[in-house]
PDB file of C-alpha atoms in Angstrom:
ATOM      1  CA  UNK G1490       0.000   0.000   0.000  1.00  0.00           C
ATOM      2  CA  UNK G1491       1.587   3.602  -0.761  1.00  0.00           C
ATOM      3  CA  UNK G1492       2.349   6.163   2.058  1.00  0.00           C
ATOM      4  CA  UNK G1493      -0.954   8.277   3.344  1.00  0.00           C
ATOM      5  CA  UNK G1494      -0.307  11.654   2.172  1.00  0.00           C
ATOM      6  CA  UNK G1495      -1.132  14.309   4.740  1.00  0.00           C
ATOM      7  CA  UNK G1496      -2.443  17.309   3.873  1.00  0.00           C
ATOM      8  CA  UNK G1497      -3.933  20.541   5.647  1.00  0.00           C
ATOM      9  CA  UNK G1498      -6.249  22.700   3.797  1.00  0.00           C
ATOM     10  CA  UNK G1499      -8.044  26.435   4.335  1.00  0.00           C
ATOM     11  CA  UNK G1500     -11.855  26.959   3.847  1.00  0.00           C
ATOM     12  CA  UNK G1501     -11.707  31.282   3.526  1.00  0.00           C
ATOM     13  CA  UNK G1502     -15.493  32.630   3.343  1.00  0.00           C
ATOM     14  CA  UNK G1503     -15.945  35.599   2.393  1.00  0.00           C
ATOM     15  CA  UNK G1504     -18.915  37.383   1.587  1.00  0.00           C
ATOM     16  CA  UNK G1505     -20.786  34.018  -0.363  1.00  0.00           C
ATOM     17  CA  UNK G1506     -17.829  33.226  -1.979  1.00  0.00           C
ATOM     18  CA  UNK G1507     -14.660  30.979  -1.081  1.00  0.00           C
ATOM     19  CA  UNK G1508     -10.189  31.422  -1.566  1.00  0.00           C
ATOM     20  CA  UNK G1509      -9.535  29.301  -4.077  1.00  0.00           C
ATOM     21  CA  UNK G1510      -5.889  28.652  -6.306  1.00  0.00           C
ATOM     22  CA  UNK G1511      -5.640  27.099 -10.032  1.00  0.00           C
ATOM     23  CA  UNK G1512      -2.486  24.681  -9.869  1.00  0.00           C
ATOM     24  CA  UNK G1513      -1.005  22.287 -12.049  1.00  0.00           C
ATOM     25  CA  UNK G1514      -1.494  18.104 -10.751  1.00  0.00           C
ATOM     26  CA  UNK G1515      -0.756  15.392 -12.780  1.00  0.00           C
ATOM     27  CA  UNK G1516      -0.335  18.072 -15.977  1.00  0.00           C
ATOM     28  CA  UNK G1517      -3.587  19.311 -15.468  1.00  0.00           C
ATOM     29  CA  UNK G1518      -5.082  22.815 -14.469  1.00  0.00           C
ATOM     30  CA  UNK G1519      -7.398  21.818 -11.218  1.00  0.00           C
ATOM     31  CA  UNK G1520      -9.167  24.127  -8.761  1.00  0.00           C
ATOM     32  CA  UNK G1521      -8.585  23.643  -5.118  1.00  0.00           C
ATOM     33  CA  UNK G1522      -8.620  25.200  -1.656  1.00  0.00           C
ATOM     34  CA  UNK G1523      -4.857  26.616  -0.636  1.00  0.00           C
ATOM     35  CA  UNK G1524      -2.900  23.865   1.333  1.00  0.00           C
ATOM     36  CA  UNK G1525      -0.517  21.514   1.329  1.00  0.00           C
ATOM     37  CA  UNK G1526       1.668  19.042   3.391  1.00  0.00           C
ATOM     38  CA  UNK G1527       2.718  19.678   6.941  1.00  0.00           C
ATOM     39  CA  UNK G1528       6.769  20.686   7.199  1.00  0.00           C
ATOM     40  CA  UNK G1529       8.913  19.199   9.755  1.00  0.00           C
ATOM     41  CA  UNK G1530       7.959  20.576  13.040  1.00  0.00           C
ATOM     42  CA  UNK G1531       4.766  21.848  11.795  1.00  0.00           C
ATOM     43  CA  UNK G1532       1.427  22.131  13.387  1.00  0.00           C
ATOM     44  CA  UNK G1533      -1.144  21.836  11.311  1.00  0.00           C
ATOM     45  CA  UNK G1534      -2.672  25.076  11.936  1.00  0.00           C
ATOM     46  CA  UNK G1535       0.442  26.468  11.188  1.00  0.00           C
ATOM     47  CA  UNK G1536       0.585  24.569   7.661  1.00  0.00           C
ATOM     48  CA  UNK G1537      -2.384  25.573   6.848  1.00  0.00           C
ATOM     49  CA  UNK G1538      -1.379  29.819   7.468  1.00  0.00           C
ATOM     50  CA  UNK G1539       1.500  29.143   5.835  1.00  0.00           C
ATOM     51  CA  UNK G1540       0.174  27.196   2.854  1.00  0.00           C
ATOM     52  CA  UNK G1541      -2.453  29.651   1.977  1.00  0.00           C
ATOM     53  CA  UNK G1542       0.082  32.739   2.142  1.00  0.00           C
ATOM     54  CA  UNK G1543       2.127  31.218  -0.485  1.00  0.00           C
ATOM     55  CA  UNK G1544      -0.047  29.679  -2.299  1.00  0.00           C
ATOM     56  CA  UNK G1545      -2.394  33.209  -2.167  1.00  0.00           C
ATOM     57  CA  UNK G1546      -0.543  35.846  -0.770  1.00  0.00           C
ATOM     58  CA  UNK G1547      -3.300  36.393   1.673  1.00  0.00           C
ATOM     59  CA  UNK G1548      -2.826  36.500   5.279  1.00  0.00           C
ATOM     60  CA  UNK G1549      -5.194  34.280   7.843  1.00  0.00           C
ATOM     61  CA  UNK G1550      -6.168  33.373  10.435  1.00  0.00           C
ATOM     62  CA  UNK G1551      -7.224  29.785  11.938  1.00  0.00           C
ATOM     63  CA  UNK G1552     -10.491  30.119  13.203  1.00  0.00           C
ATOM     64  CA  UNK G1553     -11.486  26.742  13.561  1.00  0.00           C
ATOM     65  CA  UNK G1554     -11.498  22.647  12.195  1.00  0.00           C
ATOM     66  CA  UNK G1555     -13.521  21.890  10.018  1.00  0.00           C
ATOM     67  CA  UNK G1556     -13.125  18.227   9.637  1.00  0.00           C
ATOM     68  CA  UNK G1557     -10.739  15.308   8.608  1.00  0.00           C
ATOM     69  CA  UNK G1558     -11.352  13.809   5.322  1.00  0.00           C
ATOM     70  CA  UNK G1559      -9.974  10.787   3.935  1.00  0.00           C
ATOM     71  CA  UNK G1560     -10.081  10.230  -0.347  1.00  0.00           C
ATOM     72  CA  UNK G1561      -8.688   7.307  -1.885  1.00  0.00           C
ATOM     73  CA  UNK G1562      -7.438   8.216  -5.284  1.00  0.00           C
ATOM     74  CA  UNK G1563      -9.747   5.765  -7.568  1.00  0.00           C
ATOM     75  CA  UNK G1564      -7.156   5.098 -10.015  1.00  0.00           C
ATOM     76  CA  UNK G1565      -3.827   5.260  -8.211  1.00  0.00           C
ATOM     77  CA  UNK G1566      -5.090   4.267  -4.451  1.00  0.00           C
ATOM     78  CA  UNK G1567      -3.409   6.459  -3.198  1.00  0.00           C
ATOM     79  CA  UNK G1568      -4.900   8.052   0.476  1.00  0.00           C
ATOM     80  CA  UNK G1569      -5.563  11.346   1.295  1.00  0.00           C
ATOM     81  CA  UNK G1570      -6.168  12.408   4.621  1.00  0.00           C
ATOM     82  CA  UNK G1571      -6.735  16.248   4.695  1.00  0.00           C
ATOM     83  CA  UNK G1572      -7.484  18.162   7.649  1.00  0.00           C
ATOM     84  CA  UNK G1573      -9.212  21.254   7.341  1.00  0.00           C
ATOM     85  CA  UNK G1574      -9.439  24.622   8.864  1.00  0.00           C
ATOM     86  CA  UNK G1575     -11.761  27.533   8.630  1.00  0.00           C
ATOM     87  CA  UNK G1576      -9.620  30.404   8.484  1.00  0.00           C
ATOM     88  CA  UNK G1577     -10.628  34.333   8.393  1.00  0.00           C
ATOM     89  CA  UNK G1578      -8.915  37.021   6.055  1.00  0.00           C
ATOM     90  CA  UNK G1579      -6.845  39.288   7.432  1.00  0.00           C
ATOM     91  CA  UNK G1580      -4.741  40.909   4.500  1.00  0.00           C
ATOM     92  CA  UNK G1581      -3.094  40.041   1.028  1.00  0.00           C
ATOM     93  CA  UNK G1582       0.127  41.194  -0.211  1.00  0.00           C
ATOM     94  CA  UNK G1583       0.094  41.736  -4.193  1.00  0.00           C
ATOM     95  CA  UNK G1584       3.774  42.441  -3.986  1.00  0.00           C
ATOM     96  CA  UNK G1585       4.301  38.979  -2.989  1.00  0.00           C
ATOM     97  CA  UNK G1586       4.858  36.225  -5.722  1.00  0.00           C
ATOM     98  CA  UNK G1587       2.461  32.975  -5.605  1.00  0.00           C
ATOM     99  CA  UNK G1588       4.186  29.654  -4.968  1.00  0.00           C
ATOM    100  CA  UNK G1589       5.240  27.451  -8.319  1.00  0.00           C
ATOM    101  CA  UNK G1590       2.667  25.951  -9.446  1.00  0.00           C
ATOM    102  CA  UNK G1591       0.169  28.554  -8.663  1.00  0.00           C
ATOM    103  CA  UNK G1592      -1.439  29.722 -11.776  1.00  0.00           C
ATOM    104  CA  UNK G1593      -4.185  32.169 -10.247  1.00  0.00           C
ATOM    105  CA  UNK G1594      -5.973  32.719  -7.033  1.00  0.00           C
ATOM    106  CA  UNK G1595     -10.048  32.848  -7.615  1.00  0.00           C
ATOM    107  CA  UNK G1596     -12.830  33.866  -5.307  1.00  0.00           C
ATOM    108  CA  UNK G1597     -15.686  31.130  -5.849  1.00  0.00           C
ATOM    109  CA  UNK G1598     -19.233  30.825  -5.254  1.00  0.00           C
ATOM    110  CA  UNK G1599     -20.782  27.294  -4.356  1.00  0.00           C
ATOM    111  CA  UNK G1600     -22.828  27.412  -7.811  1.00  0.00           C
ATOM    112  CA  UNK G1601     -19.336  28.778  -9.801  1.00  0.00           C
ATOM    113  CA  UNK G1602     -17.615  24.914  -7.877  1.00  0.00           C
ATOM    114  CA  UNK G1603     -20.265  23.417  -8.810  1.00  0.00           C
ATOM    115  CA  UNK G1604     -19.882  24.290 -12.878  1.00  0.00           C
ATOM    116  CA  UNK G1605     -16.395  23.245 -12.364  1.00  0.00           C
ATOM    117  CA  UNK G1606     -17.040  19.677 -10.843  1.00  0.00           C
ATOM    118  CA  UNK G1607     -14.786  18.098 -13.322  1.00  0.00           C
ATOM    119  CA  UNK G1608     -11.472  20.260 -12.752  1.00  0.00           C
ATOM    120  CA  UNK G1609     -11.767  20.382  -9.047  1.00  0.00           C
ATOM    121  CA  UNK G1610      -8.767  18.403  -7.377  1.00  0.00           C
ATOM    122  CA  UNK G1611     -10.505  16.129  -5.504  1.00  0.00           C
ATOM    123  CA  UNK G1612     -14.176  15.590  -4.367  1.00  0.00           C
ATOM    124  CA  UNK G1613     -12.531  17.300  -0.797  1.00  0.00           C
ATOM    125  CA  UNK G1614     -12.842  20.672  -2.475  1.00  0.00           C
ATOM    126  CA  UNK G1615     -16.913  20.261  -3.146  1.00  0.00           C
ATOM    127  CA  UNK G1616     -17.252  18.286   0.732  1.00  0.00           C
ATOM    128  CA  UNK G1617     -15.205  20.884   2.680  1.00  0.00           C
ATOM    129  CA  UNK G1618     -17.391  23.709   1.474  1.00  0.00           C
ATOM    130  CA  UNK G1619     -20.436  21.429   1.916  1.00  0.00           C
ATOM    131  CA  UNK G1620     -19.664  20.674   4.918  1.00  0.00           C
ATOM    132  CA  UNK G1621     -18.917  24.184   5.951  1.00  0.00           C
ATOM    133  CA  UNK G1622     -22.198  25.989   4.805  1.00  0.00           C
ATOM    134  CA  UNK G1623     -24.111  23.198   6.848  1.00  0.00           C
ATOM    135  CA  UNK G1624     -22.248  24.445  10.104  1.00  0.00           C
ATOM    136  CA  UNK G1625     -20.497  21.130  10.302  1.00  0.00           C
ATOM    137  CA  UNK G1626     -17.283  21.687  12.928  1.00  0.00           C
ATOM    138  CA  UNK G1627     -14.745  19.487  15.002  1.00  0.00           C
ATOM    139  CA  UNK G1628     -13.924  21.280  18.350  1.00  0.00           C
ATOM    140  CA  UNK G1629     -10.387  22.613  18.302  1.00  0.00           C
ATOM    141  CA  UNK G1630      -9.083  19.962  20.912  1.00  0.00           C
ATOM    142  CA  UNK G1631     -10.537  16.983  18.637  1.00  0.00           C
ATOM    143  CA  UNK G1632      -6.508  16.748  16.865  1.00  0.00           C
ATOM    144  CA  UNK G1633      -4.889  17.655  20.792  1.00  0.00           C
ATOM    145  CA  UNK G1634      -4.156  14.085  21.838  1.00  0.00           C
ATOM    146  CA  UNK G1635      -2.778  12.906  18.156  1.00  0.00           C
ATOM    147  CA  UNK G1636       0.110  15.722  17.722  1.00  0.00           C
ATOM    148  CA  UNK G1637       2.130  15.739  16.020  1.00  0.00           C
ATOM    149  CA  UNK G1638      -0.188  14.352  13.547  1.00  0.00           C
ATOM    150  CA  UNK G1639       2.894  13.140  11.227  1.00  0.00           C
ATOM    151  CA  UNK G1640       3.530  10.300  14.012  1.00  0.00           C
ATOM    152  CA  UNK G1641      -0.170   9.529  14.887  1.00  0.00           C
ATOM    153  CA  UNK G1642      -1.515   9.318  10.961  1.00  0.00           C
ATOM    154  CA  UNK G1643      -3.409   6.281  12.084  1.00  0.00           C
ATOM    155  CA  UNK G1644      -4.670   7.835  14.989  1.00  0.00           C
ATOM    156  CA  UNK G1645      -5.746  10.512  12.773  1.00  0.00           C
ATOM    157  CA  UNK G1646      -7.317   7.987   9.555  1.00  0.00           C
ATOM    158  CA  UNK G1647      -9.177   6.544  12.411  1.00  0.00           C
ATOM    159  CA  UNK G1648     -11.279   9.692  12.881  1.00  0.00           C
ATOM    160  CA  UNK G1649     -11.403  10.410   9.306  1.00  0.00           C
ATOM    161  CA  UNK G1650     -14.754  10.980   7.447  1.00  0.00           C
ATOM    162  CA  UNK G1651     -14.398   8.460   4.202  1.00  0.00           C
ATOM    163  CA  UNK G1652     -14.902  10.582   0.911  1.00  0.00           C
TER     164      UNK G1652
END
């Protein structure tokens, strides 16, 4: 079985609409919420600011967890286990460059996902935002007792919602 990827994502509301990047995966162009994998030494709350500045260029601010998601990549089987925050805008610095990759930074509506089904990333991008409009939250503490998460993945997969 191949390594669990882990992965820490942002959900950023604001006004109806939600932060979303175009990157390059597998050499196509997909839409996606900003995140990434957790560094060395990482919480990830901090992986998930950090992610989203370079990926964005906009500044946040964890406000609270969403969920944890596990996907299993239909064709590769590869795992996914995502865990994502809802995070609050504070600021974004044009100046700054986006990370490689990056190939724009959108604001989205539900509907506007919804017309772009096929070229989202994964079905995560279309459950997270789901999720979040139905009020759906973990309590802050639910990750406490499993950091750092890079040595407790099956602790983590364990609590995982199946995508």
């Amino acid at each position: 079985m191949l390594p669990t990827d882990l992965t820490v994502a942002a959900v950023v509301p604001l006004d109806g609409r939600y932060l979303m990047v175009e990157e390059r995966s597998s050499g196509v162009v997909v839409v996606t919420q900003p995140g990434g994998h957790i560094e060395a030494n990482e919480t990830p709350e901090q992986a998930v600011v950090r992610e989203t500045l370079e990926e964005t260029r906009c500044t946040v601010k964890v406000d609270e967890l969403l969920g944890v998601y596990l996907w299993i990549h239909p064709q590769t089987r590869q795992q996914f286990l995502r865990i994502v925050y809802v995070a609050n805008l504070i600021g974004e610095d044009r100046s700054r460059a986006l990370d490689d990759g990056i190939h724009a930074v959108h604001w989205y509506t539900p509907d506007d996902l919804n017309r772009r089904r096929k070229s989202l990333r994964s079905p995560l991008v279309m459950r997270s935002i789901e999720d979040f409009v139905a009020g759906q939250r973990k309590p802050r503490s639910f990750l406490d007792d499993m950091l750092p998460v890079q040595r407790n993945v099956d602790r983590v997969l364990a609590s995982a919602s199946l995508i």
